[in-house]
Amino acid sequence: MTDYGPLTLHVPEPAVRPGGTPDFSNVKIPKAGAVPRPEVDVEPETIRDLAFSIIRVLNRAGEAVGPWAGLLSDEELIEGMRNMMTLRTFDARMLIAQRQGKTSFYMQHLGEEAISCAFRKALSPGDMNFPTYRQAGLLIAGGYSMVDMMCQVYSNSRDPLKGRQLPVMYSSKEHGFFTISGNLATQYVQAVGWAMASAIQNDTKIAAAWIGDGSTAESDFHAALVFASTYKAPVILNIVNNQWAISTFQGIARGGAGTFAARGLGFGIPSLRVDGNDYLAVYAVAKWAAERARRNLGPTLVEYVTYRVGAHSTSDDPSAYRPKTESDAWPLGDPIIRLKNHLILRGAWSEERHKQAEAEILDTVIAAQKEAESYGTLHAGAKPSAREMFDGVYAEMPPHLRRQRQQAGV
C-alpha cells in the first residue's frame, strides 16, 4: 500500500506585499502588432493562442502597427481622447465632492478609461451594455448628460433614479446602459438572456456583458458562459482584469487557468486578451467581436489587461494590500498619455492643444457640477420625495401600497 503524505491546500499569493518592490514579471507583453488578426468567422479552436497573448496596436514609440491598426481616423481618435479626459476629470471632481461630504460614495476609473470609452464607439444604437460600476465611459462617450450623472451621484431632487440606487450605479435605457447591480456578476447572465431575446425576436441589436476579474469567481459568470455558448447568443463577454478586486489580487479568481480569457476556451467561445490601456486595440477587438455577434457567429470573450490606479472605492485604502508605487510600475502605461503621444506623432495634436483641451474640459465639468449641485447634494438642498418610492413599482398601484403611502403622508 502506498504511503501518501498529508494533503495540503494551495492558496495563491500576490507577487509582492505593501512595502515591497512592485513586480509585474508575470505579465508577458508581446510586441505591438505581433498578434495576428483572424477572420471574423474563424473557428474558436484555431485561435486558442489569443487567449494567452495580448493584442496591442500602439508601440513604445507611439506608432500604430500591425493587423489590428488603421480602423480610426485622427478625428475619431481625438474624440476618444477627449472622452477619456472628460471621464478622468469627472472622476477627480466627484472624488473631491465625496471627500467634502456632498455624496456618500464614489468609484474612480483612473487608468481604465480607454476600455469603456473605446468600446462604446464599436457599438450601434440600440445595443445594450450590462455594466459594472467602472464603465461610466460608456455613458460619457455615448453623449449622456454629465449633469444627470452627477445628480444621481448626489441623490438630489433631479436624480434620474429618484434616490433608489447607490451613487455611481447609473441607468439609461436610451443610452444602452442597463441598471447597475450592487450584487456582483448578476449582469452577466442578464446580458446573455437579453441577447438571446434579441435573437428570438429576430432583432439586430447585440448585448455586452461586463465583469471585473474578482467577480469571475461567482457562479453567475460560469452560468452565463454555458448559455452563451450553447445558444450562440449575440453577446460580447467582457472581463476587465485590473489586477485587483477590492483587496484581493487577481490570482485568487483566476486560479490555475493562466488567464481569464482561457476560461472561455472550455466553453468553445473564441477568447482574446487585449491591452486595456491601448485605445486603438480596444476599439479594434470590440469591433471584431461585435461583427461576430451581428453575423450570428455567437459570443466572444474579451479580457482587458489593465491596472486600477486608484482605490477600489472611496471606502478603500489600497496601501493596506499593495505597494504604494505599484501603479507607477505598471508596464502598459497610461491610456491618455499613450493616445496623446500617438496623435502628436501623427501631427494631429500637440502639447499646447492638450493643455487647452484639459482646461476646456475642466471648465465644462465644473459647470455641470455647479448645475447639479443647484438641485441639491447629500446633506444640502432638495432630495427626491418619499412619495417616489411608491411610484413605478407596479403598473397599477395595489391597495396595500396605496394605504402605506397614505399612512406615510406622501
PDB file of C-alpha atoms in Angstrom, residues 109-385:
ATOM      1  CA  HIS A 109     -11.942  54.732 -13.334  1.00  0.00           C
ATOM      2  CA  LEU A 110      -8.358  56.008 -13.127  1.00  0.00           C
ATOM      3  CA  GLY A 111      -6.168  54.064 -15.563  1.00  0.00           C
ATOM      4  CA  GLU A 112      -9.088  52.210 -17.164  1.00  0.00           C
ATOM      5  CA  GLU A 113     -10.642  54.989 -19.250  1.00  0.00           C
ATOM      6  CA  ALA A 114      -9.738  53.505 -22.653  1.00  0.00           C
ATOM      7  CA  ILE A 115     -11.776  50.361 -22.129  1.00  0.00           C
ATOM      8  CA  SER A 116     -15.274  51.762 -21.807  1.00  0.00           C
ATOM      9  CA  CYS A 117     -14.690  54.865 -23.962  1.00  0.00           C
ATOM     10  CA  ALA A 118     -13.305  52.905 -26.918  1.00  0.00           C
ATOM     11  CA  PHE A 119     -15.760  50.020 -26.583  1.00  0.00           C
ATOM     12  CA  ARG A 120     -18.746  52.364 -26.769  1.00  0.00           C
ATOM     13  CA  LYS A 121     -17.649  53.544 -30.214  1.00  0.00           C
ATOM     14  CA  ALA A 122     -17.783  49.982 -31.558  1.00  0.00           C
ATOM     15  CA  LEU A 123     -21.489  49.624 -30.752  1.00  0.00           C
ATOM     16  CA  SER A 124     -24.595  50.659 -32.682  1.00  0.00           C
ATOM     17  CA  PRO A 125     -27.707  52.472 -31.442  1.00  0.00           C
ATOM     18  CA  GLY A 126     -29.950  50.087 -29.540  1.00  0.00           C
ATOM     19  CA  ASP A 127     -27.188  47.732 -28.393  1.00  0.00           C
ATOM     20  CA  MET A 128     -27.316  47.144 -24.638  1.00  0.00           C
ATOM     21  CA  ASN A 129     -24.484  47.135 -22.097  1.00  0.00           C
ATOM     22  CA  PHE A 130     -24.817  45.328 -18.798  1.00  0.00           C
ATOM     23  CA  PRO A 131     -22.059  47.137 -16.917  1.00  0.00           C
ATOM     24  CA  THR A 132     -20.328  47.096 -13.566  1.00  0.00           C
ATOM     25  CA  TYR A 133     -19.629  50.259 -11.592  1.00  0.00           C
ATOM     26  CA  ARG A 134     -16.458  51.119 -13.547  1.00  0.00           C
ATOM     27  CA  GLN A 135     -17.824  51.626 -17.061  1.00  0.00           C
ATOM     28  CA  ALA A 136     -19.140  55.189 -16.867  1.00  0.00           C
ATOM     29  CA  GLY A 137     -17.129  55.879 -20.012  1.00  0.00           C
ATOM     30  CA  LEU A 138     -19.881  54.087 -21.915  1.00  0.00           C
ATOM     31  CA  LEU A 139     -22.181  56.942 -20.946  1.00  0.00           C
ATOM     32  CA  ILE A 140     -19.729  59.791 -21.438  1.00  0.00           C
ATOM     33  CA  ALA A 141     -18.591  58.505 -24.849  1.00  0.00           C
ATOM     34  CA  GLY A 142     -22.252  57.996 -25.744  1.00  0.00           C
ATOM     35  CA  GLY A 143     -23.208  61.609 -25.052  1.00  0.00           C
ATOM     36  CA  TYR A 144     -25.137  61.089 -21.822  1.00  0.00           C
ATOM     37  CA  SER A 145     -25.643  64.167 -19.656  1.00  0.00           C
ATOM     38  CA  MET A 146     -22.935  64.695 -17.025  1.00  0.00           C
ATOM     39  CA  VAL A 147     -25.439  66.746 -15.043  1.00  0.00           C
ATOM     40  CA  ASP A 148     -27.747  63.727 -14.821  1.00  0.00           C
ATOM     41  CA  MET A 149     -24.815  61.517 -13.815  1.00  0.00           C
ATOM     42  CA  MET A 150     -23.852  63.923 -11.058  1.00  0.00           C
ATOM     43  CA  CYS A 151     -27.431  64.272  -9.849  1.00  0.00           C
ATOM     44  CA  GLN A 152     -27.543  60.503  -9.473  1.00  0.00           C
ATOM     45  CA  VAL A 153     -24.269  60.578  -7.512  1.00  0.00           C
ATOM     46  CA  TYR A 154     -25.710  63.287  -5.242  1.00  0.00           C
ATOM     47  CA  SER A 155     -29.149  61.595  -4.939  1.00  0.00           C
ATOM     48  CA  ASN A 156     -30.730  65.023  -5.253  1.00  0.00           C
ATOM     49  CA  SER A 157     -34.136  66.201  -6.449  1.00  0.00           C
ATOM     50  CA  ARG A 158     -33.177  65.700 -10.099  1.00  0.00           C
ATOM     51  CA  ASP A 159     -31.697  62.225  -9.646  1.00  0.00           C
ATOM     52  CA  PRO A 160     -32.959  60.245 -12.681  1.00  0.00           C
ATOM     53  CA  LEU A 161     -33.252  57.171 -10.446  1.00  0.00           C
ATOM     54  CA  LYS A 162     -35.095  59.104  -7.698  1.00  0.00           C
ATOM     55  CA  GLY A 163     -32.746  58.040  -4.905  1.00  0.00           C
ATOM     56  CA  ARG A 164     -33.320  54.334  -5.466  1.00  0.00           C
ATOM     57  CA  GLN A 165     -29.723  53.451  -6.281  1.00  0.00           C
ATOM     58  CA  LEU A 166     -26.302  53.861  -4.723  1.00  0.00           C
ATOM     59  CA  PRO A 167     -24.138  56.643  -6.173  1.00  0.00           C
ATOM     60  CA  VAL A 168     -22.393  55.681  -9.474  1.00  0.00           C
ATOM     61  CA  MET A 169     -24.971  52.966 -10.206  1.00  0.00           C
ATOM     62  CA  TYR A 170     -26.346  54.718 -13.267  1.00  0.00           C
ATOM     63  CA  SER A 171     -29.089  53.567 -15.617  1.00  0.00           C
ATOM     64  CA  SER A 172     -30.181  54.742 -19.063  1.00  0.00           C
ATOM     65  CA  LYS A 173     -32.128  52.558 -21.458  1.00  0.00           C
ATOM     66  CA  GLU A 174     -31.896  55.216 -24.166  1.00  0.00           C
ATOM     67  CA  HIS A 175     -28.086  55.116 -23.986  1.00  0.00           C
ATOM     68  CA  GLY A 176     -27.821  51.316 -23.883  1.00  0.00           C
ATOM     69  CA  PHE A 177     -26.764  51.217 -20.239  1.00  0.00           C
ATOM     70  CA  PHE A 178     -28.642  48.645 -18.157  1.00  0.00           C
ATOM     71  CA  THR A 179     -29.128  49.407 -14.466  1.00  0.00           C
ATOM     72  CA  ILE A 180     -26.003  48.546 -12.469  1.00  0.00           C
ATOM     73  CA  SER A 181     -26.432  45.964  -9.739  1.00  0.00           C
ATOM     74  CA  GLY A 182     -24.507  46.028  -6.465  1.00  0.00           C
ATOM     75  CA  ASN A 183     -24.762  42.236  -6.432  1.00  0.00           C
ATOM     76  CA  LEU A 184     -21.733  41.262  -8.455  1.00  0.00           C
ATOM     77  CA  ALA A 185     -21.926  39.076 -11.586  1.00  0.00           C
ATOM     78  CA  THR A 186     -25.719  39.174 -11.911  1.00  0.00           C
ATOM     79  CA  GLN A 187     -25.376  41.346 -15.022  1.00  0.00           C
ATOM     80  CA  TYR A 188     -23.512  38.572 -16.871  1.00  0.00           C
ATOM     81  CA  VAL A 189     -26.473  36.203 -17.102  1.00  0.00           C
ATOM     82  CA  GLN A 190     -28.800  39.144 -17.703  1.00  0.00           C
ATOM     83  CA  ALA A 191     -26.748  40.218 -20.728  1.00  0.00           C
ATOM     84  CA  VAL A 192     -26.832  36.726 -22.212  1.00  0.00           C
ATOM     85  CA  GLY A 193     -30.586  36.495 -21.630  1.00  0.00           C
ATOM     86  CA  TRP A 194     -31.145  39.888 -23.265  1.00  0.00           C
ATOM     87  CA  ALA A 195     -29.029  38.833 -26.254  1.00  0.00           C
ATOM     88  CA  MET A 196     -30.981  35.571 -26.571  1.00  0.00           C
ATOM     89  CA  ALA A 197     -34.254  37.520 -26.507  1.00  0.00           C
ATOM     90  CA  SER A 198     -32.973  39.829 -29.246  1.00  0.00           C
ATOM     91  CA  ALA A 199     -32.181  36.801 -31.405  1.00  0.00           C
ATOM     92  CA  ILE A 200     -35.541  35.150 -30.674  1.00  0.00           C
ATOM     93  CA  GLN A 201     -37.268  38.334 -31.843  1.00  0.00           C
ATOM     94  CA  ASN A 202     -35.102  38.435 -34.995  1.00  0.00           C
ATOM     95  CA  ASP A 203     -33.844  41.861 -33.938  1.00  0.00           C
ATOM     96  CA  THR A 204     -30.460  43.343 -34.930  1.00  0.00           C
ATOM     97  CA  LYS A 205     -29.272  44.514 -31.505  1.00  0.00           C
ATOM     98  CA  ILE A 206     -26.476  42.839 -29.564  1.00  0.00           C
ATOM     99  CA  ALA A 207     -25.561  42.854 -25.871  1.00  0.00           C
ATOM    100  CA  ALA A 208     -22.321  43.383 -23.983  1.00  0.00           C
ATOM    101  CA  ALA A 209     -21.683  41.884 -20.550  1.00  0.00           C
ATOM    102  CA  TRP A 210     -19.128  43.406 -18.170  1.00  0.00           C
ATOM    103  CA  ILE A 211     -17.407  41.925 -15.143  1.00  0.00           C
ATOM    104  CA  GLY A 212     -14.284  42.510 -13.061  1.00  0.00           C
ATOM    105  CA  ASP A 213     -11.592  39.911 -12.520  1.00  0.00           C
ATOM    106  CA  GLY A 214     -12.656  39.159  -8.942  1.00  0.00           C
ATOM    107  CA  SER A 215     -16.310  38.608  -9.805  1.00  0.00           C
ATOM    108  CA  THR A 216     -15.484  35.871 -12.313  1.00  0.00           C
ATOM    109  CA  ALA A 217     -15.364  33.612  -9.259  1.00  0.00           C
ATOM    110  CA  GLU A 218     -19.141  33.978  -8.964  1.00  0.00           C
ATOM    111  CA  SER A 219     -21.328  31.164 -10.298  1.00  0.00           C
ATOM    112  CA  ASP A 220     -23.326  33.591 -12.472  1.00  0.00           C
ATOM    113  CA  PHE A 221     -20.220  34.093 -14.610  1.00  0.00           C
ATOM    114  CA  HIS A 222     -19.986  30.404 -15.473  1.00  0.00           C
ATOM    115  CA  ALA A 223     -23.734  30.009 -15.954  1.00  0.00           C
ATOM    116  CA  ALA A 224     -23.655  32.863 -18.458  1.00  0.00           C
ATOM    117  CA  LEU A 225     -20.903  31.155 -20.441  1.00  0.00           C
ATOM    118  CA  VAL A 226     -22.930  27.936 -20.606  1.00  0.00           C
ATOM    119  CA  PHE A 227     -25.986  29.678 -22.060  1.00  0.00           C
ATOM    120  CA  ALA A 228     -23.971  31.958 -24.358  1.00  0.00           C
ATOM    121  CA  SER A 229     -22.042  29.056 -25.869  1.00  0.00           C
ATOM    122  CA  THR A 230     -24.998  26.667 -26.114  1.00  0.00           C
ATOM    123  CA  TYR A 231     -27.340  29.101 -27.840  1.00  0.00           C
ATOM    124  CA  LYS A 232     -24.669  31.161 -29.661  1.00  0.00           C
ATOM    125  CA  ALA A 233     -26.091  34.322 -28.147  1.00  0.00           C
ATOM    126  CA  PRO A 234     -25.133  37.615 -29.857  1.00  0.00           C
ATOM    127  CA  VAL A 235     -23.187  38.896 -26.858  1.00  0.00           C
ATOM    128  CA  ILE A 236     -19.685  40.190 -26.083  1.00  0.00           C
ATOM    129  CA  LEU A 237     -18.468  38.857 -22.737  1.00  0.00           C
ATOM    130  CA  ASN A 238     -16.060  41.450 -21.309  1.00  0.00           C
ATOM    131  CA  ILE A 239     -13.701  40.813 -18.395  1.00  0.00           C
ATOM    132  CA  VAL A 240     -11.821  43.829 -17.030  1.00  0.00           C
ATOM    133  CA  ASN A 241      -8.689  42.441 -15.410  1.00  0.00           C
ATOM    134  CA  ASN A 242      -7.351  45.416 -13.475  1.00  0.00           C
ATOM    135  CA  GLN A 243      -5.179  43.152 -11.287  1.00  0.00           C
ATOM    136  CA  TRP A 244      -7.111  43.736  -8.050  1.00  0.00           C
ATOM    137  CA  ALA A 245     -10.518  43.128  -6.551  1.00  0.00           C
ATOM    138  CA  ILE A 246     -11.275  45.314  -3.515  1.00  0.00           C
ATOM    139  CA  SER A 247      -8.373  43.830  -1.546  1.00  0.00           C
ATOM    140  CA  THR A 248      -7.643  40.562  -3.334  1.00  0.00           C
ATOM    141  CA  PHE A 249      -5.179  40.147  -6.178  1.00  0.00           C
ATOM    142  CA  GLN A 250      -6.450  38.708  -9.443  1.00  0.00           C
ATOM    143  CA  GLY A 251      -4.760  35.322  -8.956  1.00  0.00           C
ATOM    144  CA  ILE A 252      -7.432  34.195  -6.497  1.00  0.00           C
ATOM    145  CA  ALA A 253     -10.255  34.318  -9.058  1.00  0.00           C
ATOM    146  CA  ARG A 254      -8.012  33.325 -11.981  1.00  0.00           C
ATOM    147  CA  GLY A 255      -6.775  30.194 -10.251  1.00  0.00           C
ATOM    148  CA  GLY A 256      -4.750  27.880 -12.463  1.00  0.00           C
ATOM    149  CA  ALA A 257      -6.316  28.986 -15.745  1.00  0.00           C
ATOM    150  CA  GLY A 258      -3.316  31.152 -16.619  1.00  0.00           C
ATOM    151  CA  THR A 259      -5.517  33.964 -17.959  1.00  0.00           C
ATOM    152  CA  PHE A 260      -9.137  34.967 -17.565  1.00  0.00           C
ATOM    153  CA  ALA A 261      -9.644  34.671 -21.316  1.00  0.00           C
ATOM    154  CA  ALA A 262      -8.748  30.999 -21.020  1.00  0.00           C
ATOM    155  CA  ARG A 263     -11.991  30.472 -19.112  1.00  0.00           C
ATOM    156  CA  GLY A 264     -13.877  30.799 -22.379  1.00  0.00           C
ATOM    157  CA  LEU A 265     -11.952  28.052 -24.156  1.00  0.00           C
ATOM    158  CA  GLY A 266     -13.631  25.233 -22.261  1.00  0.00           C
ATOM    159  CA  PHE A 267     -16.984  26.532 -23.464  1.00  0.00           C
ATOM    160  CA  GLY A 268     -15.927  26.696 -27.105  1.00  0.00           C
ATOM    161  CA  ILE A 269     -16.066  30.505 -27.100  1.00  0.00           C
ATOM    162  CA  PRO A 270     -13.424  32.462 -29.069  1.00  0.00           C
ATOM    163  CA  SER A 271     -11.400  34.241 -26.405  1.00  0.00           C
ATOM    164  CA  LEU A 272      -8.960  37.123 -26.750  1.00  0.00           C
ATOM    165  CA  ARG A 273      -6.803  39.278 -24.498  1.00  0.00           C
ATOM    166  CA  VAL A 274      -6.217  42.917 -25.334  1.00  0.00           C
ATOM    167  CA  ASP A 275      -4.114  45.752 -23.940  1.00  0.00           C
ATOM    168  CA  GLY A 276      -6.757  47.650 -21.975  1.00  0.00           C
ATOM    169  CA  ASN A 277      -4.633  50.815 -21.948  1.00  0.00           C
ATOM    170  CA  ASP A 278      -4.443  50.962 -25.751  1.00  0.00           C
ATOM    171  CA  TYR A 279      -7.486  52.823 -27.123  1.00  0.00           C
ATOM    172  CA  LEU A 280      -6.872  51.612 -30.676  1.00  0.00           C
ATOM    173  CA  ALA A 281      -6.517  47.974 -29.667  1.00  0.00           C
ATOM    174  CA  VAL A 282      -9.642  48.042 -27.502  1.00  0.00           C
ATOM    175  CA  TYR A 283     -11.704  49.519 -30.325  1.00  0.00           C
ATOM    176  CA  ALA A 284     -10.367  47.041 -32.885  1.00  0.00           C
ATOM    177  CA  VAL A 285     -11.115  43.988 -30.738  1.00  0.00           C
ATOM    178  CA  ALA A 286     -14.549  45.295 -29.741  1.00  0.00           C
ATOM    179  CA  LYS A 287     -15.404  45.905 -33.415  1.00  0.00           C
ATOM    180  CA  TRP A 288     -14.248  42.377 -34.307  1.00  0.00           C
ATOM    181  CA  ALA A 289     -16.347  40.816 -31.537  1.00  0.00           C
ATOM    182  CA  ALA A 290     -19.393  42.949 -32.397  1.00  0.00           C
ATOM    183  CA  GLU A 291     -19.234  41.833 -36.017  1.00  0.00           C
ATOM    184  CA  ARG A 292     -19.173  38.178 -34.936  1.00  0.00           C
ATOM    185  CA  ALA A 293     -22.293  38.757 -32.871  1.00  0.00           C
ATOM    186  CA  ARG A 294     -24.126  40.581 -35.679  1.00  0.00           C
ATOM    187  CA  ARG A 295     -23.277  37.820 -38.154  1.00  0.00           C
ATOM    188  CA  ASN A 296     -24.841  35.147 -35.915  1.00  0.00           C
ATOM    189  CA  LEU A 297     -21.426  33.661 -35.150  1.00  0.00           C
ATOM    190  CA  GLY A 298     -22.066  33.665 -31.415  1.00  0.00           C
ATOM    191  CA  PRO A 299     -20.360  35.130 -28.361  1.00  0.00           C
ATOM    192  CA  THR A 300     -16.803  36.352 -27.932  1.00  0.00           C
ATOM    193  CA  LEU A 301     -14.980  36.611 -24.613  1.00  0.00           C
ATOM    194  CA  VAL A 302     -12.534  39.507 -24.239  1.00  0.00           C
ATOM    195  CA  GLU A 303     -10.124  40.054 -21.348  1.00  0.00           C
ATOM    196  CA  TYR A 304      -8.834  43.632 -20.996  1.00  0.00           C
ATOM    197  CA  VAL A 305      -5.436  43.678 -19.300  1.00  0.00           C
ATOM    198  CA  THR A 306      -5.219  46.917 -17.339  1.00  0.00           C
ATOM    199  CA  TYR A 307      -4.486  48.304 -13.875  1.00  0.00           C
ATOM    200  CA  ARG A 308      -6.706  50.001 -11.311  1.00  0.00           C
ATOM    201  CA  VAL A 309      -4.608  53.021 -10.346  1.00  0.00           C
ATOM    202  CA  GLY A 310      -6.994  54.419  -7.759  1.00  0.00           C
ATOM    203  CA  ALA A 311      -8.632  52.819  -4.771  1.00  0.00           C
ATOM    204  CA  HIS A 312     -11.421  50.306  -5.305  1.00  0.00           C
ATOM    205  CA  SER A 313     -13.780  52.961  -3.936  1.00  0.00           C
ATOM    206  CA  THR A 314     -13.761  55.882  -1.546  1.00  0.00           C
ATOM    207  CA  SER A 315     -14.183  53.296   1.238  1.00  0.00           C
ATOM    208  CA  ASP A 316     -10.947  51.504   0.330  1.00  0.00           C
ATOM    209  CA  ASP A 317      -7.273  52.051   1.235  1.00  0.00           C
ATOM    210  CA  PRO A 318      -5.169  50.140  -1.324  1.00  0.00           C
ATOM    211  CA  SER A 319      -1.937  50.869   0.542  1.00  0.00           C
ATOM    212  CA  ALA A 320      -3.051  48.198   3.018  1.00  0.00           C
ATOM    213  CA  TYR A 321      -2.672  45.415   0.456  1.00  0.00           C
ATOM    214  CA  ARG A 322      -0.372  46.576  -2.372  1.00  0.00           C
ATOM    215  CA  PRO A 323       2.783  48.726  -2.703  1.00  0.00           C
ATOM    216  CA  LYS A 324       2.069  52.447  -2.958  1.00  0.00           C
ATOM    217  CA  THR A 325       4.285  52.744  -6.036  1.00  0.00           C
ATOM    218  CA  GLU A 326       2.811  49.759  -7.866  1.00  0.00           C
ATOM    219  CA  SER A 327       0.781  51.845 -10.326  1.00  0.00           C
ATOM    220  CA  ASP A 328       3.953  53.652 -11.447  1.00  0.00           C
ATOM    221  CA  ALA A 329       5.498  50.298 -12.366  1.00  0.00           C
ATOM    222  CA  TRP A 330       2.552  49.099 -14.461  1.00  0.00           C
ATOM    223  CA  PRO A 331       4.183  48.210 -17.809  1.00  0.00           C
ATOM    224  CA  LEU A 332       1.293  49.159 -20.119  1.00  0.00           C
ATOM    225  CA  GLY A 333       1.350  52.837 -19.184  1.00  0.00           C
ATOM    226  CA  ASP A 334      -1.394  55.465 -19.052  1.00  0.00           C
ATOM    227  CA  PRO A 335      -4.113  55.259 -21.745  1.00  0.00           C
ATOM    228  CA  ILE A 336      -4.486  59.021 -22.175  1.00  0.00           C
ATOM    229  CA  ILE A 337      -0.760  59.703 -22.404  1.00  0.00           C
ATOM    230  CA  ARG A 338      -0.297  56.869 -24.903  1.00  0.00           C
ATOM    231  CA  LEU A 339      -3.039  58.139 -27.213  1.00  0.00           C
ATOM    232  CA  LYS A 340      -1.811  61.730 -26.855  1.00  0.00           C
ATOM    233  CA  ASN A 341       1.706  60.704 -27.883  1.00  0.00           C
ATOM    234  CA  HIS A 342       0.333  58.799 -30.873  1.00  0.00           C
ATOM    235  CA  LEU A 343      -1.651  61.804 -32.089  1.00  0.00           C
ATOM    236  CA  ILE A 344       1.326  64.139 -31.617  1.00  0.00           C
ATOM    237  CA  LEU A 345       3.475  61.723 -33.623  1.00  0.00           C
ATOM    238  CA  ARG A 346       0.889  61.845 -36.416  1.00  0.00           C
ATOM    239  CA  GLY A 347       0.877  65.649 -36.359  1.00  0.00           C
ATOM    240  CA  ALA A 348      -2.789  65.731 -35.358  1.00  0.00           C
ATOM    241  CA  TRP A 349      -2.203  67.041 -31.817  1.00  0.00           C
ATOM    242  CA  SER A 350       0.298  68.977 -29.721  1.00  0.00           C
ATOM    243  CA  GLU A 351       1.202  69.581 -26.084  1.00  0.00           C
ATOM    244  CA  GLU A 352      -0.333  73.070 -26.361  1.00  0.00           C
ATOM    245  CA  ARG A 353      -3.639  71.725 -27.701  1.00  0.00           C
ATOM    246  CA  HIS A 354      -3.633  69.108 -24.975  1.00  0.00           C
ATOM    247  CA  LYS A 355      -3.262  71.697 -22.221  1.00  0.00           C
ATOM    248  CA  GLN A 356      -6.007  73.775 -23.828  1.00  0.00           C
ATOM    249  CA  ALA A 357      -8.272  70.711 -24.002  1.00  0.00           C
ATOM    250  CA  GLU A 358      -7.614  69.964 -20.331  1.00  0.00           C
ATOM    251  CA  ALA A 359      -8.669  73.494 -19.398  1.00  0.00           C
ATOM    252  CA  GLU A 360     -11.776  73.389 -21.614  1.00  0.00           C
ATOM    253  CA  ILE A 361     -12.863  70.020 -20.242  1.00  0.00           C
ATOM    254  CA  LEU A 362     -12.305  71.133 -16.658  1.00  0.00           C
ATOM    255  CA  ASP A 363     -14.490  74.197 -17.263  1.00  0.00           C
ATOM    256  CA  THR A 364     -17.221  72.009 -18.786  1.00  0.00           C
ATOM    257  CA  VAL A 365     -17.162  69.536 -15.892  1.00  0.00           C
ATOM    258  CA  ILE A 366     -17.176  72.300 -13.258  1.00  0.00           C
ATOM    259  CA  ALA A 367     -20.136  73.954 -14.987  1.00  0.00           C
ATOM    260  CA  ALA A 368     -22.020  70.654 -14.960  1.00  0.00           C
ATOM    261  CA  GLN A 369     -21.151  70.165 -11.306  1.00  0.00           C
ATOM    262  CA  LYS A 370     -22.431  73.614 -10.343  1.00  0.00           C
ATOM    263  CA  GLU A 371     -25.699  72.933 -12.123  1.00  0.00           C
ATOM    264  CA  ALA A 372     -26.063  69.511 -10.492  1.00  0.00           C
ATOM    265  CA  GLU A 373     -25.349  70.929  -7.038  1.00  0.00           C
ATOM    266  CA  SER A 374     -28.000  73.585  -7.567  1.00  0.00           C
ATOM    267  CA  TYR A 375     -30.522  70.730  -7.319  1.00  0.00           C
ATOM    268  CA  GLY A 376     -29.023  69.533  -4.027  1.00  0.00           C
ATOM    269  CA  THR A 377     -26.342  67.294  -2.576  1.00  0.00           C
ATOM    270  CA  LEU A 378     -26.302  64.581   0.080  1.00  0.00           C
ATOM    271  CA  HIS A 379     -26.627  66.949   3.041  1.00  0.00           C
ATOM    272  CA  ALA A 380     -27.904  70.136   1.426  1.00  0.00           C
ATOM    273  CA  GLY A 381     -30.745  71.133  -0.823  1.00  0.00           C
ATOM    274  CA  ALA A 382     -33.675  69.209  -2.190  1.00  0.00           C
ATOM    275  CA  LYS A 383     -33.930  65.438  -2.297  1.00  0.00           C
ATOM    276  CA  PRO A 384     -36.289  63.024  -4.042  1.00  0.00           C
ATOM    277  CA  SER A 385     -39.694  62.943  -2.384  1.00  0.00           C
TER     278      SER A 385
END
